[in-house]
GROMACS .gro file of C-alpha atoms in nm:
model
  471
    1UNK     CA    1   0.000   0.000   0.000
    2UNK     CA    2   0.283   0.240   0.088
    3UNK     CA    3   0.456   0.167  -0.244
    4UNK     CA    4   0.131   0.232  -0.432
    5UNK     CA    5   0.077   0.558  -0.246
    6UNK     CA    6   0.424   0.683  -0.345
    7UNK     CA    7   0.334   0.640  -0.713
    8UNK     CA    8   0.036   0.876  -0.694
    9UNK     CA    9   0.246   1.191  -0.760
   10UNK     CA   10   0.385   1.032  -1.078
   11UNK     CA   11   0.036   0.943  -1.201
   12UNK     CA   12  -0.077   1.297  -1.124
   13UNK     CA   13   0.224   1.430  -1.316
   14UNK     CA   14   0.117   1.231  -1.622
   15UNK     CA   15  -0.234   1.379  -1.602
   16UNK     CA   16  -0.109   1.735  -1.559
   17UNK     CA   17   0.142   1.690  -1.842
   18UNK     CA   18  -0.148   1.598  -2.072
   19UNK     CA   19  -0.325   1.920  -1.967
   20UNK     CA   20  -0.022   2.126  -2.071
   21UNK     CA   21   0.043   1.936  -2.394
   22UNK     CA   22  -0.319   1.975  -2.504
   23UNK     CA   23  -0.258   2.349  -2.547
   24UNK     CA   24   0.044   2.340  -2.780
   25UNK     CA   25  -0.108   2.232  -3.112
   26UNK     CA   26  -0.156   2.572  -3.274
   27UNK     CA   27   0.039   2.842  -3.454
   28UNK     CA   28  -0.091   3.145  -3.265
   29UNK     CA   29   0.192   3.363  -3.139
   30UNK     CA   30   0.191   3.706  -2.983
   31UNK     CA   31   0.458   3.975  -2.996
   32UNK     CA   32   0.714   3.836  -2.747
   33UNK     CA   33   0.672   3.480  -2.872
   34UNK     CA   34   0.721   3.585  -3.233
   35UNK     CA   35   1.033   3.781  -3.130
   36UNK     CA   36   1.185   3.476  -2.957
   37UNK     CA   37   1.079   3.236  -3.234
   38UNK     CA   38   1.239   3.459  -3.498
   39UNK     CA   39   1.570   3.458  -3.311
   40UNK     CA   40   1.563   3.081  -3.265
   41UNK     CA   41   1.494   3.024  -3.637
   42UNK     CA   42   1.823   3.196  -3.732
   43UNK     CA   43   2.150   3.018  -3.799
   44UNK     CA   44   2.363   2.956  -3.491
   45UNK     CA   45   2.594   3.254  -3.539
   46UNK     CA   46   2.311   3.499  -3.608
   47UNK     CA   47   2.114   3.358  -3.315
   48UNK     CA   48   2.409   3.423  -3.082
   49UNK     CA   49   2.451   3.776  -3.220
   50UNK     CA   50   2.084   3.862  -3.175
   51UNK     CA   51   2.085   3.705  -2.829
   52UNK     CA   52   2.385   3.916  -2.727
   53UNK     CA   53   2.203   4.227  -2.853
   54UNK     CA   54   1.893   4.142  -2.648
   55UNK     CA   55   1.856   4.228  -2.279
   56UNK     CA   56   1.804   3.874  -2.147
   57UNK     CA   57   2.052   3.598  -2.056
   58UNK     CA   58   2.134   3.339  -2.325
   59UNK     CA   59   2.013   3.005  -2.190
   60UNK     CA   60   1.665   3.000  -2.341
   61UNK     CA   61   1.761   3.098  -2.696
   62UNK     CA   62   2.061   2.863  -2.709
   63UNK     CA   63   1.874   2.568  -2.556
   64UNK     CA   64   1.565   2.622  -2.774
   65UNK     CA   65   1.788   2.650  -3.084
   66UNK     CA   66   1.945   2.312  -3.002
   67UNK     CA   67   1.605   2.158  -2.923
   68UNK     CA   68   1.454   2.267  -3.255
   69UNK     CA   69   1.757   2.141  -3.451
   70UNK     CA   70   1.695   1.797  -3.301
   71UNK     CA   71   1.315   1.784  -3.313
   72UNK     CA   72   1.240   2.030  -3.594
   73UNK     CA   73   1.146   2.397  -3.599
   74UNK     CA   74   0.777   2.476  -3.551
   75UNK     CA   75   0.553   2.657  -3.308
   76UNK     CA   76   0.442   2.321  -3.167
   77UNK     CA   77   0.802   2.215  -3.101
   78UNK     CA   78   0.879   2.547  -2.936
   79UNK     CA   79   0.571   2.527  -2.715
   80UNK     CA   80   0.662   2.171  -2.616
   81UNK     CA   81   1.004   2.306  -2.521
   82UNK     CA   82   0.827   2.544  -2.281
   83UNK     CA   83   0.612   2.263  -2.138
   84UNK     CA   84   0.919   2.045  -2.077
   85UNK     CA   85   1.046   2.230  -1.765
   86UNK     CA   86   0.700   2.224  -1.607
   87UNK     CA   87   0.687   1.846  -1.643
   88UNK     CA   88   1.043   1.805  -1.513
   89UNK     CA   89   0.952   2.023  -1.214
   90UNK     CA   90   0.656   1.796  -1.142
   91UNK     CA   91   0.884   1.490  -1.154
   92UNK     CA   92   1.133   1.653  -0.918
   93UNK     CA   93   0.846   1.737  -0.683
   94UNK     CA   94   0.716   1.379  -0.706
   95UNK     CA   95   1.057   1.238  -0.615
   96UNK     CA   96   1.199   1.492  -0.370
   97UNK     CA   97   0.893   1.625  -0.189
   98UNK     CA   98   0.759   1.273  -0.134
   99UNK     CA   99   1.083   1.184   0.045
  100UNK     CA  100   1.153   1.502   0.241
  101UNK     CA  101   0.792   1.612   0.307
  102UNK     CA  102   0.497   1.390   0.213
  103UNK     CA  103   0.301   1.245  -0.078
  104UNK     CA  104   0.028   1.500  -0.004
  105UNK     CA  105   0.277   1.788  -0.035
  106UNK     CA  106   0.412   1.655  -0.364
  107UNK     CA  107   0.061   1.611  -0.509
  108UNK     CA  108  -0.047   1.953  -0.387
  109UNK     CA  109   0.250   2.123  -0.556
  110UNK     CA  110   0.201   1.934  -0.883
  111UNK     CA  111  -0.162   2.048  -0.891
  112UNK     CA  112  -0.080   2.405  -0.797
  113UNK     CA  113   0.176   2.456  -1.074
  114UNK     CA  114  -0.084   2.332  -1.320
  115UNK     CA  115  -0.405   2.490  -1.195
  116UNK     CA  116  -0.303   2.830  -1.066
  117UNK     CA  117  -0.343   3.152  -1.271
  118UNK     CA  118  -0.084   3.213  -1.546
  119UNK     CA  119   0.079   2.870  -1.505
  120UNK     CA  120  -0.077   2.730  -1.820
  121UNK     CA  121  -0.022   3.057  -2.005
  122UNK     CA  122   0.350   3.085  -1.932
  123UNK     CA  123   0.391   2.708  -1.935
  124UNK     CA  124   0.317   2.688  -2.309
  125UNK     CA  125   0.437   3.033  -2.411
  126UNK     CA  126   0.739   3.052  -2.641
  127UNK     CA  127   0.939   3.248  -2.386
  128UNK     CA  128   1.181   3.175  -2.106
  129UNK     CA  129   0.939   3.212  -1.815
  130UNK     CA  130   0.860   2.843  -1.767
  131UNK     CA  131   1.233   2.766  -1.761
  132UNK     CA  132   1.298   3.053  -1.518
  133UNK     CA  133   1.018   2.924  -1.295
  134UNK     CA  134   1.158   2.571  -1.319
  135UNK     CA  135   1.515   2.655  -1.221
  136UNK     CA  136   1.413   2.884  -0.935
  137UNK     CA  137   1.149   2.644  -0.799
  138UNK     CA  138   1.377   2.342  -0.836
  139UNK     CA  139   1.644   2.537  -0.644
  140UNK     CA  140   1.389   2.596  -0.368
  141UNK     CA  141   1.302   2.224  -0.358
  142UNK     CA  142   1.669   2.123  -0.345
  143UNK     CA  143   1.724   2.378  -0.068
  144UNK     CA  144   1.459   2.198   0.136
  145UNK     CA  145   1.624   1.866   0.056
  146UNK     CA  146   1.961   2.001   0.165
  147UNK     CA  147   1.817   2.119   0.497
  148UNK     CA  148   1.658   1.774   0.540
  149UNK     CA  149   1.999   1.611   0.475
  150UNK     CA  150   1.883   1.438   0.158
  151UNK     CA  151   2.196   1.303  -0.013
  152UNK     CA  152   2.342   1.447  -0.336
  153UNK     CA  153   2.109   1.749  -0.357
  154UNK     CA  154   2.373   2.021  -0.320
  155UNK     CA  155   2.505   1.969  -0.674
  156UNK     CA  156   2.152   2.000  -0.816
  157UNK     CA  157   2.095   2.313  -0.610
  158UNK     CA  158   2.408   2.468  -0.763
  159UNK     CA  159   2.322   2.357  -1.119
  160UNK     CA  160   1.966   2.495  -1.101
  161UNK     CA  161   2.083   2.819  -0.940
  162UNK     CA  162   2.339   2.887  -1.211
  163UNK     CA  163   2.111   2.789  -1.500
  164UNK     CA  164   1.833   3.001  -1.353
  165UNK     CA  165   2.069   3.299  -1.351
  166UNK     CA  166   2.150   3.224  -1.717
  167UNK     CA  167   1.776   3.223  -1.798
  168UNK     CA  168   1.633   3.545  -1.651
  169UNK     CA  169   1.751   3.820  -1.419
  170UNK     CA  170   1.446   3.774  -1.197
  171UNK     CA  171   1.521   3.405  -1.159
  172UNK     CA  172   1.860   3.513  -1.025
  173UNK     CA  173   1.702   3.765  -0.787
  174UNK     CA  174   1.460   3.500  -0.660
  175UNK     CA  175   1.744   3.252  -0.608
  176UNK     CA  176   1.937   3.510  -0.404
  177UNK     CA  177   1.653   3.503  -0.150
  178UNK     CA  178   1.674   3.123  -0.135
  179UNK     CA  179   2.047   3.139  -0.070
  180UNK     CA  180   1.998   3.403   0.199
  181UNK     CA  181   1.754   3.168   0.370
  182UNK     CA  182   2.014   2.889   0.345
  183UNK     CA  183   2.274   3.123   0.495
  184UNK     CA  184   2.055   3.172   0.803
  185UNK     CA  185   2.009   2.795   0.826
  186UNK     CA  186   2.384   2.734   0.788
  187UNK     CA  187   2.473   2.996   1.050
  188UNK     CA  188   2.228   2.836   1.290
  189UNK     CA  189   2.374   2.492   1.225
  190UNK     CA  190   2.739   2.602   1.209
  191UNK     CA  191   2.774   2.522   0.839
  192UNK     CA  192   2.880   2.865   0.713
  193UNK     CA  193   3.194   2.737   0.537
  194UNK     CA  194   2.981   2.486   0.345
  195UNK     CA  195   2.748   2.767   0.234
  196UNK     CA  196   3.040   2.991   0.135
  197UNK     CA  197   3.194   2.713  -0.073
  198UNK     CA  198   2.872   2.646  -0.266
  199UNK     CA  199   2.787   3.016  -0.306
  200UNK     CA  200   3.136   3.096  -0.433
  201UNK     CA  201   3.105   2.821  -0.694
  202UNK     CA  202   2.774   2.968  -0.813
  203UNK     CA  203   2.928   3.316  -0.840
  204UNK     CA  204   3.229   3.192  -1.038
  205UNK     CA  205   3.006   2.999  -1.279
  206UNK     CA  206   2.784   3.305  -1.325
  207UNK     CA  207   3.068   3.545  -1.415
  208UNK     CA  208   3.045   3.492  -1.796
  209UNK     CA  209   2.673   3.571  -1.789
  210UNK     CA  210   2.734   3.873  -1.567
  211UNK     CA  211   2.983   4.011  -1.821
  212UNK     CA  212   2.732   3.953  -2.101
  213UNK     CA  213   2.457   4.123  -1.900
  214UNK     CA  214   2.670   4.433  -1.845
  215UNK     CA  215   2.741   4.444  -2.219
  216UNK     CA  216   2.370   4.407  -2.299
  217UNK     CA  217   2.263   4.676  -2.057
  218UNK     CA  218   2.516   4.921  -2.196
  219UNK     CA  219   2.361   4.882  -2.542
  220UNK     CA  220   1.998   4.827  -2.445
  221UNK     CA  221   1.756   4.985  -2.691
  222UNK     CA  222   1.396   4.867  -2.678
  223UNK     CA  223   1.039   4.961  -2.759
  224UNK     CA  224   0.928   4.801  -2.433
  225UNK     CA  225   0.740   5.032  -2.198
  226UNK     CA  226   0.658   4.900  -1.853
  227UNK     CA  227   0.392   5.034  -1.622
  228UNK     CA  228   0.508   5.341  -1.431
  229UNK     CA  229   0.564   5.278  -1.059
  230UNK     CA  230   0.262   5.358  -0.846
  231UNK     CA  231   0.076   5.211  -0.551
  232UNK     CA  232  -0.199   5.090  -0.785
  233UNK     CA  233   0.054   4.914  -1.009
  234UNK     CA  234   0.224   4.755  -0.707
  235UNK     CA  235  -0.106   4.621  -0.574
  236UNK     CA  236  -0.183   4.487  -0.922
  237UNK     CA  237   0.146   4.296  -0.921
  238UNK     CA  238   0.079   4.159  -0.573
  239UNK     CA  239  -0.259   4.030  -0.695
  240UNK     CA  240  -0.105   3.879  -1.007
  241UNK     CA  241  -0.068   3.518  -0.877
  242UNK     CA  242  -0.437   3.501  -0.788
  243UNK     CA  243  -0.610   3.667  -1.086
  244UNK     CA  244  -0.850   3.421  -1.249
  245UNK     CA  245  -1.081   3.703  -1.368
  246UNK     CA  246  -1.352   3.543  -1.153
  247UNK     CA  247  -1.355   3.752  -0.838
  248UNK     CA  248  -1.489   3.484  -0.601
  249UNK     CA  249  -1.227   3.225  -0.701
  250UNK     CA  250  -0.947   3.484  -0.701
  251UNK     CA  251  -1.049   3.596  -0.352
  252UNK     CA  252  -1.056   3.236  -0.227
  253UNK     CA  253  -0.707   3.174  -0.364
  254UNK     CA  254  -0.574   3.486  -0.193
  255UNK     CA  255  -0.751   3.400   0.133
  256UNK     CA  256  -0.624   3.041   0.122
  257UNK     CA  257  -0.263   3.152   0.083
  258UNK     CA  258  -0.304   3.406   0.364
  259UNK     CA  259  -0.443   3.135   0.594
  260UNK     CA  260  -0.165   2.892   0.497
  261UNK     CA  261   0.095   3.163   0.561
  262UNK     CA  262  -0.048   3.224   0.908
  263UNK     CA  263  -0.062   2.848   0.974
  264UNK     CA  264   0.300   2.807   0.863
  265UNK     CA  265   0.412   3.079   1.103
  266UNK     CA  266   0.211   2.926   1.390
  267UNK     CA  267   0.351   2.579   1.313
  268UNK     CA  268   0.702   2.730   1.288
  269UNK     CA  269   0.727   2.611   0.928
  270UNK     CA  270   0.935   2.919   0.853
  271UNK     CA  271   1.071   2.790   0.522
  272UNK     CA  272   0.718   2.751   0.385
  273UNK     CA  273   0.620   3.095   0.516
  274UNK     CA  274   0.930   3.255   0.365
  275UNK     CA  275   0.869   3.088   0.031
  276UNK     CA  276   0.514   3.223   0.025
  277UNK     CA  277   0.623   3.581   0.074
  278UNK     CA  278   0.935   3.602  -0.148
  279UNK     CA  279   0.732   3.735  -0.440
  280UNK     CA  280   0.608   4.021  -0.219
  281UNK     CA  281   0.966   4.119  -0.136
  282UNK     CA  282   1.069   4.111  -0.503
  283UNK     CA  283   0.769   4.312  -0.625
  284UNK     CA  284   0.820   4.570  -0.350
  285UNK     CA  285   1.191   4.595  -0.425
  286UNK     CA  286   1.126   4.643  -0.798
  287UNK     CA  287   0.875   4.923  -0.750
  288UNK     CA  288   1.097   5.090  -0.492
  289UNK     CA  289   1.394   5.090  -0.731
  290UNK     CA  290   1.176   5.225  -1.014
  291UNK     CA  291   1.039   5.500  -0.789
  292UNK     CA  292   1.378   5.625  -0.673
  293UNK     CA  293   1.536   5.600  -1.021
  294UNK     CA  294   1.235   5.742  -1.205
  295UNK     CA  295   1.237   5.447  -1.447
  296UNK     CA  296   1.005   5.168  -1.556
  297UNK     CA  297   1.146   4.822  -1.625
  298UNK     CA  298   0.920   4.578  -1.439
  299UNK     CA  299   0.636   4.357  -1.560
  300UNK     CA  300   0.432   4.129  -1.335
  301UNK     CA  301   0.528   3.825  -1.542
  302UNK     CA  302   0.883   3.869  -1.410
  303UNK     CA  303   0.744   3.739  -1.081
  304UNK     CA  304   0.685   3.390  -1.225
  305UNK     CA  305   1.003   3.239  -1.071
  306UNK     CA  306   0.898   3.370  -0.729
  307UNK     CA  307   0.536   3.266  -0.784
  308UNK     CA  308   0.646   2.909  -0.850
  309UNK     CA  309   0.821   2.917  -0.513
  310UNK     CA  310   0.518   3.076  -0.347
  311UNK     CA  311   0.304   2.778  -0.448
  312UNK     CA  312   0.578   2.547  -0.320
  313UNK     CA  313   0.552   2.717   0.016
  314UNK     CA  314   0.174   2.679   0.007
  315UNK     CA  315   0.208   2.308  -0.071
  316UNK     CA  316   0.457   2.253   0.213
  317UNK     CA  317   0.236   2.448   0.454
  318UNK     CA  318  -0.076   2.252   0.353
  319UNK     CA  319   0.113   1.926   0.402
  320UNK     CA  320   0.218   2.046   0.747
  321UNK     CA  321  -0.143   2.131   0.838
  322UNK     CA  322  -0.263   1.784   0.734
  323UNK     CA  323   0.020   1.623   0.932
  324UNK     CA  324  -0.065   1.820   1.247
  325UNK     CA  325  -0.432   1.730   1.217
  326UNK     CA  326  -0.335   1.364   1.178
  327UNK     CA  327  -0.117   1.382   1.488
  328UNK     CA  328  -0.403   1.544   1.678
  329UNK     CA  329  -0.640   1.273   1.556
  330UNK     CA  330  -0.419   0.992   1.689
  331UNK     CA  331  -0.335   1.158   2.021
  332UNK     CA  332  -0.529   1.030   2.319
  333UNK     CA  333  -0.615   1.375   2.448
  334UNK     CA  334  -0.742   1.520   2.122
  335UNK     CA  335  -1.098   1.547   1.999
  336UNK     CA  336  -1.081   1.268   1.742
  337UNK     CA  337  -1.415   1.343   1.579
  338UNK     CA  338  -1.332   1.709   1.511
  339UNK     CA  339  -0.985   1.615   1.389
  340UNK     CA  340  -1.127   1.360   1.146
  341UNK     CA  341  -1.381   1.611   1.019
  342UNK     CA  342  -1.110   1.871   0.961
  343UNK     CA  343  -0.886   1.612   0.796
  344UNK     CA  344  -1.159   1.554   0.539
  345UNK     CA  345  -1.297   1.906   0.498
  346UNK     CA  346  -0.972   2.099   0.458
  347UNK     CA  347  -0.838   1.891   0.165
  348UNK     CA  348  -1.187   1.886   0.010
  349UNK     CA  349  -1.213   2.265   0.029
  350UNK     CA  350  -0.862   2.307  -0.109
  351UNK     CA  351  -0.932   2.063  -0.393
  352UNK     CA  352  -1.252   2.249  -0.483
  353UNK     CA  353  -1.070   2.582  -0.505
  354UNK     CA  354  -0.781   2.435  -0.706
  355UNK     CA  355  -1.009   2.251  -0.950
  356UNK     CA  356  -1.221   2.566  -0.996
  357UNK     CA  357  -0.908   2.762  -1.081
  358UNK     CA  358  -0.795   2.489  -1.322
  359UNK     CA  359  -1.127   2.483  -1.508
  360UNK     CA  360  -1.135   2.862  -1.539
  361UNK     CA  361  -0.771   2.898  -1.643
  362UNK     CA  362  -0.784   2.608  -1.887
  363UNK     CA  363  -1.096   2.738  -2.061
  364UNK     CA  364  -0.941   3.083  -2.094
  365UNK     CA  365  -0.610   2.946  -2.219
  366UNK     CA  366  -0.775   2.708  -2.466
  367UNK     CA  367  -0.984   2.988  -2.615
  368UNK     CA  368  -0.676   3.209  -2.657
  369UNK     CA  369  -0.451   2.935  -2.795
  370UNK     CA  370  -0.700   2.798  -3.046
  371UNK     CA  371  -0.808   3.118  -3.219
  372UNK     CA  372  -0.932   3.047  -3.571
  373UNK     CA  373  -0.652   3.190  -3.785
  374UNK     CA  374  -0.730   2.994  -4.104
  375UNK     CA  375  -0.798   3.306  -4.313
  376UNK     CA  376  -0.479   3.470  -4.184
  377UNK     CA  377  -0.266   3.163  -4.264
  378UNK     CA  378  -0.415   3.141  -4.614
  379UNK     CA  379  -0.343   3.508  -4.676
  380UNK     CA  380   0.017   3.474  -4.558
  381UNK     CA  381   0.063   3.168  -4.781
  382UNK     CA  382  -0.055   3.372  -5.083
  383UNK     CA  383   0.216   3.637  -5.043
  384UNK     CA  384   0.553   3.625  -5.214
  385UNK     CA  385   0.912   3.744  -5.170
  386UNK     CA  386   0.862   4.042  -5.399
  387UNK     CA  387   0.565   4.172  -5.199
  388UNK     CA  388   0.579   4.455  -4.948
  389UNK     CA  389   0.354   4.626  -4.699
  390UNK     CA  390   0.312   4.933  -4.489
  391UNK     CA  391   0.144   4.891  -4.152
  392UNK     CA  392  -0.038   5.135  -3.928
  393UNK     CA  393  -0.038   5.040  -3.559
  394UNK     CA  394   0.032   5.208  -3.228
  395UNK     CA  395   0.330   4.982  -3.150
  396UNK     CA  396   0.521   4.750  -3.387
  397UNK     CA  397   0.346   4.437  -3.261
  398UNK     CA  398   0.188   4.291  -3.574
  399UNK     CA  399   0.497   4.387  -3.775
  400UNK     CA  400   0.724   4.191  -3.539
  401UNK     CA  401   0.483   3.896  -3.550
  402UNK     CA  402   0.495   3.905  -3.931
  403UNK     CA  403   0.872   3.858  -3.911
  404UNK     CA  404   0.787   3.512  -3.775
  405UNK     CA  405   0.482   3.432  -3.988
  406UNK     CA  406   0.615   3.572  -4.318
  407UNK     CA  407   0.988   3.647  -4.296
  408UNK     CA  408   0.993   3.701  -4.673
  409UNK     CA  409   0.758   4.001  -4.648
  410UNK     CA  410   0.928   4.337  -4.608
  411UNK     CA  411   0.786   4.638  -4.429
  412UNK     CA  412   0.814   4.974  -4.608
  413UNK     CA  413   0.750   5.334  -4.524
  414UNK     CA  414   0.444   5.503  -4.674
  415UNK     CA  415   0.661   5.678  -4.933
  416UNK     CA  416   0.858   5.367  -5.032
  417UNK     CA  417   0.593   5.137  -5.180
  418UNK     CA  418   0.656   5.259  -5.535
  419UNK     CA  419   0.975   5.054  -5.526
  420UNK     CA  420   0.793   4.726  -5.452
  421UNK     CA  421   0.789   4.504  -5.759
  422UNK     CA  422   0.529   4.261  -5.627
  423UNK     CA  423   0.198   4.312  -5.450
  424UNK     CA  424   0.161   4.616  -5.230
  425UNK     CA  425  -0.036   4.587  -4.908
  426UNK     CA  426  -0.169   4.824  -4.644
  427UNK     CA  427  -0.236   4.675  -4.299
  428UNK     CA  428  -0.436   4.864  -4.038
  429UNK     CA  429  -0.426   4.725  -3.685
  430UNK     CA  430  -0.761   4.679  -3.516
  431UNK     CA  431  -0.620   4.843  -3.202
  432UNK     CA  432  -0.474   5.148  -3.375
  433UNK     CA  433  -0.642   5.485  -3.330
  434UNK     CA  434  -0.619   5.578  -3.696
  435UNK     CA  435  -0.863   5.731  -3.942
  436UNK     CA  436  -0.883   5.454  -4.200
  437UNK     CA  437  -1.019   5.682  -4.471
  438UNK     CA  438  -0.733   5.925  -4.422
  439UNK     CA  439  -0.478   5.643  -4.443
  440UNK     CA  440  -0.618   5.505  -4.767
  441UNK     CA  441  -0.641   5.850  -4.925
  442UNK     CA  442  -0.260   5.856  -4.923
  443UNK     CA  443  -0.268   5.587  -5.189
  444UNK     CA  444  -0.586   5.662  -5.382
  445UNK     CA  445  -0.513   6.030  -5.441
  446UNK     CA  446  -0.411   6.183  -5.772
  447UNK     CA  447  -0.038   6.161  -5.693
  448UNK     CA  448  -0.026   5.794  -5.604
  449UNK     CA  449  -0.302   5.678  -5.838
  450UNK     CA  450  -0.343   5.349  -5.652
  451UNK     CA  451  -0.675   5.176  -5.606
  452UNK     CA  452  -0.716   5.029  -5.258
  453UNK     CA  453  -0.906   4.700  -5.260
  454UNK     CA  454  -1.014   4.543  -4.931
  455UNK     CA  455  -0.892   4.188  -4.873
  456UNK     CA  456  -1.079   4.141  -4.546
  457UNK     CA  457  -1.021   4.123  -4.174
  458UNK     CA  458  -0.760   3.884  -4.035
  459UNK     CA  459  -0.691   3.755  -3.686
  460UNK     CA  460  -0.424   3.554  -3.505
  461UNK     CA  461  -0.365   3.513  -3.134
  462UNK     CA  462  -0.476   3.843  -2.974
  463UNK     CA  463  -0.439   4.057  -3.289
  464UNK     CA  464  -0.678   4.172  -3.561
  465UNK     CA  465  -0.608   4.386  -3.866
  466UNK     CA  466  -0.764   4.497  -4.192
  467UNK     CA  467  -0.573   4.431  -4.513
  468UNK     CA  468  -0.587   4.620  -4.842
  469UNK     CA  469  -0.401   4.563  -5.165
  470UNK     CA  470  -0.301   4.855  -5.384
  471UNK     CA  471  -0.339   4.832  -5.763
   0.00000   0.00000   0.00000
């Protein structure tokens, strides 16, 4: 029976992996995904050059480039590459948390990193966030294992820490908090030299990425505009892990974490409590730095590494609550009937909240992933290398996406289309505040003598635009 019980987390991992994989079979990409996919499609040398000119560490682009050269380049392959770290994290949880905590804790964490808001979104997105979450969260798991004296976990802690730092700057920041927690533990247990040795190794291994980061920051030029620092924006970021867009469920998630945090403190499960609040420290630090430097560089999705650890803390705390109730149930002086009732009701309530979140998030993600883009794909397939277009949009989002969907198409300025030998197109973004009649008059007037013919409305992912051809 005990052997069968230990296999439950692995069975649950298989089910959750199917949930993730079911969302990858589409070719709908948004701006950031198209940007990453375009870099990964390049030859190795050009990919490295474009990676160095970006503002993010190199792990994701290099690893995804290698993955697609083995398994083929496509949006499905790239999305599977993003799902991979989520599944590996589940397997690590199934193995490590079962041994150093409990089967319940392992199952709870596997469910949480599948069902909670934004997990499915970033878990299939062609970006580095799932890998950043994986390395940071795995580091947090191995830190627990190290404190529980589980053999051979220090090397994995170091590997995940370094690779996390090579994946995203906010994975590195999150991991710093984990190592600070380990420092406190090592000081308490007179193991400071051991901590210094491991930390020094991490720092030495990170030096090449640190040099690259300094180079990138010195040349950083981007269209990206983050939300300006304000109390409202900070509160929005703090709510980010709980936003299902269904107020009742979001409120229950927030309340549940608050209760688990209080329970962890009362039970002296300080690691779990610390894990649950790391994301608050990081969000607060980011907005404080932006406020004093009068800059804007932060997006709530940068919290994903810390959010993965927050749910780990919640899983550990919930496992601790169940264990304490079980101990109370078996003690001679306890009220057995109340303990048994709580032992049933608490997991049932938690399961109901988690499943509700999963249903809501999956439905939302499925609808956004499987947008009908048939007309758009057919239009793109009809274009040729001699064709050109001019696009009107508030930000260069659709244009950057077209670099992925139709790399042969070239964007021109409004006064350059005369030089296009093939078909000439005008694209007008559905989100652009532009007078369409005024735009088309540039081409249908007496000087241009073009006739604008509507081709229709097209949609992919979260974008819509109107297309015209000029004759």
